[in-house]
Coordinates of C-alpha atoms in Angstrom, one line a residue:
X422 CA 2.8 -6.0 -30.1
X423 CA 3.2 -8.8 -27.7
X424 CA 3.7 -8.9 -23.8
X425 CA 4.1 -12.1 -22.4
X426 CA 6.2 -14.1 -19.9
X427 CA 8.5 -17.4 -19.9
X428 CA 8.7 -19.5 -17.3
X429 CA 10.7 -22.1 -15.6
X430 CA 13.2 -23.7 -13.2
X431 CA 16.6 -22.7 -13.5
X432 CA 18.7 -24.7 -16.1
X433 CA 15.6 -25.5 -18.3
X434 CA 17.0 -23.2 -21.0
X435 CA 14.1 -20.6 -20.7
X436 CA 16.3 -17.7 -21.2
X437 CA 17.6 -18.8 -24.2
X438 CA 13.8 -19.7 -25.5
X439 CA 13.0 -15.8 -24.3
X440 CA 16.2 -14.6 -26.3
X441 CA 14.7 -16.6 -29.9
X442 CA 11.2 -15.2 -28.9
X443 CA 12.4 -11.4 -29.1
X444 CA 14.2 -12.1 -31.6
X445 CA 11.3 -13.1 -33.6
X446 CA 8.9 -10.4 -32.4
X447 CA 11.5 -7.5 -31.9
X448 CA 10.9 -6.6 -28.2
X449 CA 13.4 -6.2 -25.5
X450 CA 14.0 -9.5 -22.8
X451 CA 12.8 -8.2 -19.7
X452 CA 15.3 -10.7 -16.7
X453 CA 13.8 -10.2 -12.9
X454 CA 16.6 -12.1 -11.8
X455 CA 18.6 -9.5 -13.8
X456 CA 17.2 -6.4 -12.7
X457 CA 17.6 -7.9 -9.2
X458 CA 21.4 -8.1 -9.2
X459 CA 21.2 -4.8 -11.1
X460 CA 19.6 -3.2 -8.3
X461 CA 21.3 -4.5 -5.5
X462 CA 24.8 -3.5 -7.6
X463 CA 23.6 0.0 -7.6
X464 CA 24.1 0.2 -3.3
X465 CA 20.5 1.8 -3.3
X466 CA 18.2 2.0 -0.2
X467 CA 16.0 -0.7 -2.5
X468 CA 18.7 -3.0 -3.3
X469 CA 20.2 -3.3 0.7
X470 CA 15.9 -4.4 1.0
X471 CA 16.4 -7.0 -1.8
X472 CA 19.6 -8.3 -0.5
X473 CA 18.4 -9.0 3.2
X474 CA 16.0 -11.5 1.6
X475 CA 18.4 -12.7 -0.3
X476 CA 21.0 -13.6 2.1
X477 CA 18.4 -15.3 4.8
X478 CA 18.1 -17.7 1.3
X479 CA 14.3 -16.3 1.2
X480 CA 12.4 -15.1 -1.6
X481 CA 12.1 -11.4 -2.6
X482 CA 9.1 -9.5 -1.3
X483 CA 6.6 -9.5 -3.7
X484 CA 6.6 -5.5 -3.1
X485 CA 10.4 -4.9 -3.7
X486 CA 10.1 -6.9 -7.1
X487 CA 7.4 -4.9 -8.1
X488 CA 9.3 -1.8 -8.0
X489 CA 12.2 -2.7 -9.9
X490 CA 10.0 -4.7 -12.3
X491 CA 7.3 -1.9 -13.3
X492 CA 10.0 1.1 -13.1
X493 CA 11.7 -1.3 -16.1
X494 CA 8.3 -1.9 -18.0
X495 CA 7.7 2.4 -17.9
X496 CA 10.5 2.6 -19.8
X497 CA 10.0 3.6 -23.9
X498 CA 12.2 0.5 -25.3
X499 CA 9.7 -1.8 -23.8
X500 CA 6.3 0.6 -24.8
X501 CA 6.2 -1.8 -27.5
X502 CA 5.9 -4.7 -26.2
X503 CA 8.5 -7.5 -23.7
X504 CA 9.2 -10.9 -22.9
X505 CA 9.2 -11.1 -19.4
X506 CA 11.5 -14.3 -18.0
X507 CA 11.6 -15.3 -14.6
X508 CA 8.3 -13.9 -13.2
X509 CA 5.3 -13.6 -12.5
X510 CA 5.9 -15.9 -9.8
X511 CA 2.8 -16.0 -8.1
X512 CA -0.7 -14.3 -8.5
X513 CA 0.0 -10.8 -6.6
X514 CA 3.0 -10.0 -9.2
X515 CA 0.8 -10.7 -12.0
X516 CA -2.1 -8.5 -10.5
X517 CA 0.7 -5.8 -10.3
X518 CA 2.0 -6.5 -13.8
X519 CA -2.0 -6.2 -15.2
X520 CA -2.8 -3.0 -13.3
X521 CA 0.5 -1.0 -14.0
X522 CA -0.2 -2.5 -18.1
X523 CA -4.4 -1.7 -17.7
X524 CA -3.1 2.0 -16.6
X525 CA -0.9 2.5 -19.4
X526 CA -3.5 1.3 -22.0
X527 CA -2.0 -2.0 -22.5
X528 CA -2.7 -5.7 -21.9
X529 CA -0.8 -8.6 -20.4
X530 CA -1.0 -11.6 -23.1
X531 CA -0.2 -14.3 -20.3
X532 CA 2.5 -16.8 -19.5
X533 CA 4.6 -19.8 -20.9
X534 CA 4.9 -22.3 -18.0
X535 CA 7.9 -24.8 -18.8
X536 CA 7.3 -28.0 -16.9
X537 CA 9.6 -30.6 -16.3
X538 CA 9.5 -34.2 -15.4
X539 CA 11.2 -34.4 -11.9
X540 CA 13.6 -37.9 -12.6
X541 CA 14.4 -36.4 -15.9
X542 CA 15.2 -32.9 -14.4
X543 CA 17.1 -34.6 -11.8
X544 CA 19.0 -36.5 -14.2
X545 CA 20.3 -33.6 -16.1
X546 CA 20.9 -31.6 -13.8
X547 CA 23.5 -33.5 -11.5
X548 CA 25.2 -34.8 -14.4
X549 CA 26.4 -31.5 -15.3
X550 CA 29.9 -31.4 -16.1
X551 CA 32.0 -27.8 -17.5
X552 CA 35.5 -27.4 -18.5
X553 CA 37.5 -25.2 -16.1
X554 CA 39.9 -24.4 -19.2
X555 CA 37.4 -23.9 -22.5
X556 CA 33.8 -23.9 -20.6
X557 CA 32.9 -27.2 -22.3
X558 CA 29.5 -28.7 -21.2
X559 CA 29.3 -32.5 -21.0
X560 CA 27.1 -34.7 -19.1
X561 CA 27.5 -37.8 -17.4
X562 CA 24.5 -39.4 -18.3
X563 CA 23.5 -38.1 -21.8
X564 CA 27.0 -36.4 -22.8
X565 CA 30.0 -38.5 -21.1
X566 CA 33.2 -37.4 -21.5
X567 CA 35.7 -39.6 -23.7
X568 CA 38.0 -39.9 -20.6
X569 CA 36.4 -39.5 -16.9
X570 CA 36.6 -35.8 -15.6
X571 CA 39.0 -34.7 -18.7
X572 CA 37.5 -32.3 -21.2
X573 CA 37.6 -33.4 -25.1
X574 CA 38.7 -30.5 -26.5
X575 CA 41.1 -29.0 -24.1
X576 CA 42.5 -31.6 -22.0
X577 CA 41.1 -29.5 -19.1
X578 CA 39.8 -30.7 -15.7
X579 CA 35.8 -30.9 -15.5
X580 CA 33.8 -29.8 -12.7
X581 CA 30.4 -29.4 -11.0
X582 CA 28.8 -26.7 -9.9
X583 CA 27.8 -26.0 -6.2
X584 CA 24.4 -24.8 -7.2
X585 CA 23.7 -28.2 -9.5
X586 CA 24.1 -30.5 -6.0
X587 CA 20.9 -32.8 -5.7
X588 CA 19.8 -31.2 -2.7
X589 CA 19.3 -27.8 -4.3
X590 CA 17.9 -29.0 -7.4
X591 CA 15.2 -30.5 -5.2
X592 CA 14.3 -27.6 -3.1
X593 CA 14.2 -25.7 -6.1
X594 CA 11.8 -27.9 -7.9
X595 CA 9.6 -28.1 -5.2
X596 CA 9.5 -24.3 -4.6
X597 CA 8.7 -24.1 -8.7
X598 CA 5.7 -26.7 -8.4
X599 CA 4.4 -24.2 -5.7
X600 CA 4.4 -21.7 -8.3
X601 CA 2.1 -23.6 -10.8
X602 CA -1.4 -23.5 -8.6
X603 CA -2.1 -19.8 -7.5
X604 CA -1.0 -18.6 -10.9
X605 CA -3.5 -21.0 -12.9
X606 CA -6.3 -19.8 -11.0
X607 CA -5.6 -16.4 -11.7
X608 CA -4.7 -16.2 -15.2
X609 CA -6.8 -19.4 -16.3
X610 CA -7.2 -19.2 -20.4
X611 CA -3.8 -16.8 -20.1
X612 CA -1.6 -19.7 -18.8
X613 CA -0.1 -22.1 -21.2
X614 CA 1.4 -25.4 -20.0
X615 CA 4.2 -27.1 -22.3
X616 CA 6.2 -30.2 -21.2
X617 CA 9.8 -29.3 -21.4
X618 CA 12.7 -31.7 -22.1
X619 CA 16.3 -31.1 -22.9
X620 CA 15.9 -31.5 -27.1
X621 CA 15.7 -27.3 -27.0
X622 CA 15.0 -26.8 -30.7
X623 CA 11.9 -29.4 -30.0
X624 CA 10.7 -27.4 -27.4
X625 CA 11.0 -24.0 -28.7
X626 CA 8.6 -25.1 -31.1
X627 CA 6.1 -26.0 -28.8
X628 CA 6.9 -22.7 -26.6
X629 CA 6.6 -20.1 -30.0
X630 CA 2.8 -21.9 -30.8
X631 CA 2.0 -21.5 -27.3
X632 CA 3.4 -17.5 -27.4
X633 CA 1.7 -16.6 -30.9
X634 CA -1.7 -18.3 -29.4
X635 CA -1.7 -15.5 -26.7
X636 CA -0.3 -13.0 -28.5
X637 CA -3.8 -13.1 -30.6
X638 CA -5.9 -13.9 -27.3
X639 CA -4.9 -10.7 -26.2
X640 CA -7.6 -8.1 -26.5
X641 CA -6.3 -5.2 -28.9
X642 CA -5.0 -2.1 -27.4
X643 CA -7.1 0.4 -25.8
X644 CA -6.4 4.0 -24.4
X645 CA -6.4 3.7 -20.6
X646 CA -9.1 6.5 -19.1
X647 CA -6.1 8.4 -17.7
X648 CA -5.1 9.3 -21.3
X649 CA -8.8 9.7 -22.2
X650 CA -8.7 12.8 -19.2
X651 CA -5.5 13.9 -20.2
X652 CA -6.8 14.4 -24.1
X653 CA -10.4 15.9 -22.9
X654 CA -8.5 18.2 -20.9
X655 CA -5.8 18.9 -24.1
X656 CA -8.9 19.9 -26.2
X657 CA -11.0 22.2 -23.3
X658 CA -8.1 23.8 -22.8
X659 CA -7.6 24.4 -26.3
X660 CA -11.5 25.7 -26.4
X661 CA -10.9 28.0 -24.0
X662 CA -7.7 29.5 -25.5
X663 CA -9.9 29.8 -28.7
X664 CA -13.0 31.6 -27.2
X665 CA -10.6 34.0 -25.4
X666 CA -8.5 35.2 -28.1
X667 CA -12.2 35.3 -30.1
X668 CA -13.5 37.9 -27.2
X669 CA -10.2 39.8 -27.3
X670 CA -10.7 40.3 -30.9
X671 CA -13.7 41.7 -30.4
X672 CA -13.4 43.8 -27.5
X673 CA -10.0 45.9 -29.1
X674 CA -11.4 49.5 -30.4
X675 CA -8.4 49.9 -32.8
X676 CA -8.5 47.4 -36.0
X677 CA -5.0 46.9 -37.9
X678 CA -5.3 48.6 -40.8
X679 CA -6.9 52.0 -39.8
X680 CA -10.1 51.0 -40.1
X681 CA -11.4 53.9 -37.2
X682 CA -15.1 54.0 -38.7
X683 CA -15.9 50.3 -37.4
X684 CA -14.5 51.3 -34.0
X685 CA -16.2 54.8 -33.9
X686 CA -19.7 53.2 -34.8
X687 CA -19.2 50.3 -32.0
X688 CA -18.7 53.0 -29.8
X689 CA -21.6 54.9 -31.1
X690 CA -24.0 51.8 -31.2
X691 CA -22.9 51.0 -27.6
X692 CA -24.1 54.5 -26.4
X693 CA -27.4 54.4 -28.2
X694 CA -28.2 50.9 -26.6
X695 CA -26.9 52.3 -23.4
X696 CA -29.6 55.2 -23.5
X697 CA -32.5 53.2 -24.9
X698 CA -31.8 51.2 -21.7
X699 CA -32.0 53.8 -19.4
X700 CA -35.1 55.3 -20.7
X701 CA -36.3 52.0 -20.0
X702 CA -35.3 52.1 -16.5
X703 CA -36.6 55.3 -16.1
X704 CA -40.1 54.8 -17.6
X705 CA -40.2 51.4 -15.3
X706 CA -39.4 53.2 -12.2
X707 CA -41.6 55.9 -12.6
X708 CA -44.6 53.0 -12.6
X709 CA -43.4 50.9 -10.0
X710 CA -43.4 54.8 -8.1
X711 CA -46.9 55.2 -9.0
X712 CA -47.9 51.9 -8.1
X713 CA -46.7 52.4 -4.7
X714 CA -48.6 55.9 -4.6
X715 CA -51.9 53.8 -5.0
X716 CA -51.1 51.3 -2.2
X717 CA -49.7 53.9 0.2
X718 CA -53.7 56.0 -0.5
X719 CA -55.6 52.6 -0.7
X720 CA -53.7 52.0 3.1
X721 CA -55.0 55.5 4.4
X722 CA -58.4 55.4 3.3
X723 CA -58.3 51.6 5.3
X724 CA -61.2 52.1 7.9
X725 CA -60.4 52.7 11.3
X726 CA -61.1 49.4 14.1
X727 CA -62.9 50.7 16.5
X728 CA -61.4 50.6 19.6
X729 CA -62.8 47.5 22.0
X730 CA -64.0 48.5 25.4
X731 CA -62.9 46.4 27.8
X732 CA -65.2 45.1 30.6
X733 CA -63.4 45.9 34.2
X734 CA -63.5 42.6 35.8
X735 CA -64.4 42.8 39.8
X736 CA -61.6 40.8 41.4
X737 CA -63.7 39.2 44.7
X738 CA -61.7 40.0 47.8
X739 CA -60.4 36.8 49.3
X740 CA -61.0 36.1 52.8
X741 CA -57.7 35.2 54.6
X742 CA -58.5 32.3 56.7
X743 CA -56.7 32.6 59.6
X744 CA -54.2 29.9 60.6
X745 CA -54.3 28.8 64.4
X746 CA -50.6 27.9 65.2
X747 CA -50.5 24.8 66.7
X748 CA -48.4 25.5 69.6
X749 CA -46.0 22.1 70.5
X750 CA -45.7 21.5 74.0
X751 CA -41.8 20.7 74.6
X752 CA -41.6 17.8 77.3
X753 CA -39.4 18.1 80.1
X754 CA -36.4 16.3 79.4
X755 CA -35.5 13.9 82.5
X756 CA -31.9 14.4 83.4
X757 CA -31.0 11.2 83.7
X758 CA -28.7 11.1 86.7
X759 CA -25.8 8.4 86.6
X760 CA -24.9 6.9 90.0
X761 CA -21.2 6.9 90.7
X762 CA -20.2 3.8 91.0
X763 CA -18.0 4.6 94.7
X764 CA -15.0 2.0 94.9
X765 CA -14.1 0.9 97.7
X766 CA -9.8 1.5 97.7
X767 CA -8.6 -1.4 99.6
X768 CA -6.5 -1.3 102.5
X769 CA -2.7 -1.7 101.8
X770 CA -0.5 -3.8 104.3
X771 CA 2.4 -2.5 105.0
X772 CA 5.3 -5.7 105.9
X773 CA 7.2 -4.6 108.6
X774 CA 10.9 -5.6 107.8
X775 CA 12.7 -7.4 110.7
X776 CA 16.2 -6.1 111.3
X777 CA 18.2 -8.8 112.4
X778 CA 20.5 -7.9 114.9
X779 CA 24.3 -7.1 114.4
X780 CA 26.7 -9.0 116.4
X781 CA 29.6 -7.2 117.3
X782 CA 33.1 -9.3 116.4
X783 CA 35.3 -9.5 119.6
X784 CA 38.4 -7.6 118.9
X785 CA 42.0 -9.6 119.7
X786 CA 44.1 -7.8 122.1
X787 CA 47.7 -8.2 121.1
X788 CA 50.2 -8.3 123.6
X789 CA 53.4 -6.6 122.9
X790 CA 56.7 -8.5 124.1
X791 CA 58.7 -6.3 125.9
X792 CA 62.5 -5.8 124.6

């Protein structure tokens, strides 16, 4: 059984590598990328999550990735062992990957990192050329076509891909360098390095050595301490089944067969242990009543206390000592008279107002002209 991962940037040819590994080991090819498109496909709650992170051209929550990834590895076609391409990416999915395996009994071998040098990677990659017509692959630099941009085989037009532009080959390597750190420190001797290059039969070698030597670094197979419970509690219960059915044998009166004589002299054996124990009782209580006979005599014949006179005690009369009142003279309050202030209301002038004498107009005496 073997449960590794294959790594690498995209076009390094690691999923056909992971396709010759199962092959050779007879375990399924686990994708993430796969099972990623799968998902979102499906129009679940889950793949609406995935493709958010997707579109903003982010990576995947670590958490979203894990649930897609360890409800594949539950399934029976992979209790066998995997080849897991395209993950772990970083140390949290391989800490998920190791706790869901650990659970099931299982471990996780390590990973196959493919690395690539950059110029080289760069080379290959933007000199990618594909048929239109036949799906011919040429390249530029190492695979020219006879004629510029023609296809050899079918005359068709070539083309390049959006995805191979230099740009995006660069951001992607740099994002895959990133990878290499976090996951070395975590899975240390479970992380193999091999230097990849474009002659794939060369380096499928290199990547099958590197596969079979942690394939037998792995520690053997172990049950997990869930199944340990789950069989302790398989065999009490079938303890307990046992001892009843045991009990009920023995309790029944009737035997199959006929056979009423055992019965009758269970019944009759019962009755004599029965009695012998409760003459036993009897004789034992009629001690523990004479016993408490005895005390209850030895009690009365206790002597009596003689009754301690008690010495009247004279109480000395207190003398009252008479208190003199000290009578408080109240002084006199002095009214304290106020003087009113008397104002003095001055004297008002009155102005006398000088009329100023009318003059009477002289009235004009008109003479009337006789007719």
């Amino acid at each position: 059984m073997v449960r590794i991962a294959l790594l690498g940037p995209r076009g390094s040819g690691k999923e056909e590598y992971a396709q010759r590994l199962s092959e050779k080991y007879g375990v399924p090819v686990v994708s993430i990328g796969t099972l990623l498109k799968e998902e979102v496909d499906s129009g679940s709650t889950l793949g609406a999550d995935i493709q958010k992170g997707q579109k903003g051209k982010r990576q995947v929550h670590d958490d979203l990735v894990l649930q897609v990834l360890l409800s594949r590895l539950a399934e029976e076609d992979v209790a066998a062992g995997f080849v897991l391409e395209g993950g772990p990416k970083n140390d949290v999915q391989a800490k998920g990957i190791d706790a869901f395996l650990l659970r099931q009994g299982h471990a996780f071998a390590g990973v196959v990192l493919l690395k690539y040098d950059y110029d080289e990677f760069m080379e290959a990659m933007t000199g990618q050329r594909s048929c239109r017509e036949c799906g011919a692959q040429f390249n530029i630099y190492t695979n020219p076509p006879i004629v510029e941009r023609i296809c050899d085989y079918c005359g068709g037009r070539l083309h390049s891909r959006v995805d191979d532009r230099e740009e995006k080959i660069s951001r992607r390597l740099r994002e895959y360098e990133a990878i290499e750190k976090p996951l070395v420190a975590y899975c240390q001797a479970r992380i193999v390095i091999v230097e990849g290059n474009f002659e794939s039969d060369r380096v499928y070698k290199v990547v099958q050595k590197a596969a079979d030597r942690l394939k037998n670094a792995a520690p053997k197979t172990q049950p997990s301490s869930i199944q340990q419970e789950g069989g302790a509690a398989v065999d009490k219960k079938k303890k307990g089944t046992a001892s009843k059915k045991k009990k009920s044998g023995k309790k029944g009166g009737k035997v199959k067969g006929g056979n009423k004589v055992k019965s009758d002299k269970l019944k009759s054996d019962k009755v004599k242990g029965d009695k012998k124990k409760g003459g036993k009782k009897k004789v034992a209580a009629t001690k523990q009543e004479a016993a408490n006979k005895r005390d209850t005599s030895k009690k009365s014949v206790s002597k009596k206390a003689a009754p301690k006179k008690a010495a009247p005690k004279k109480a000395a009369p207190k003398k009252a000592a008479p208190k003199k009142a000290a009578t408080k003279k109240a002084a006199p309050k002095k009214a304290a008279t106020k003087k009113a202030a008397s104002k003095k209301v001055a004297p008002k002038k009155v102005a006398l107002k000088r009329v100023a004498p009318k003059k009477a107009a002289p009235k004009k005496v008109t003479k009337r002209k006789n007719s």
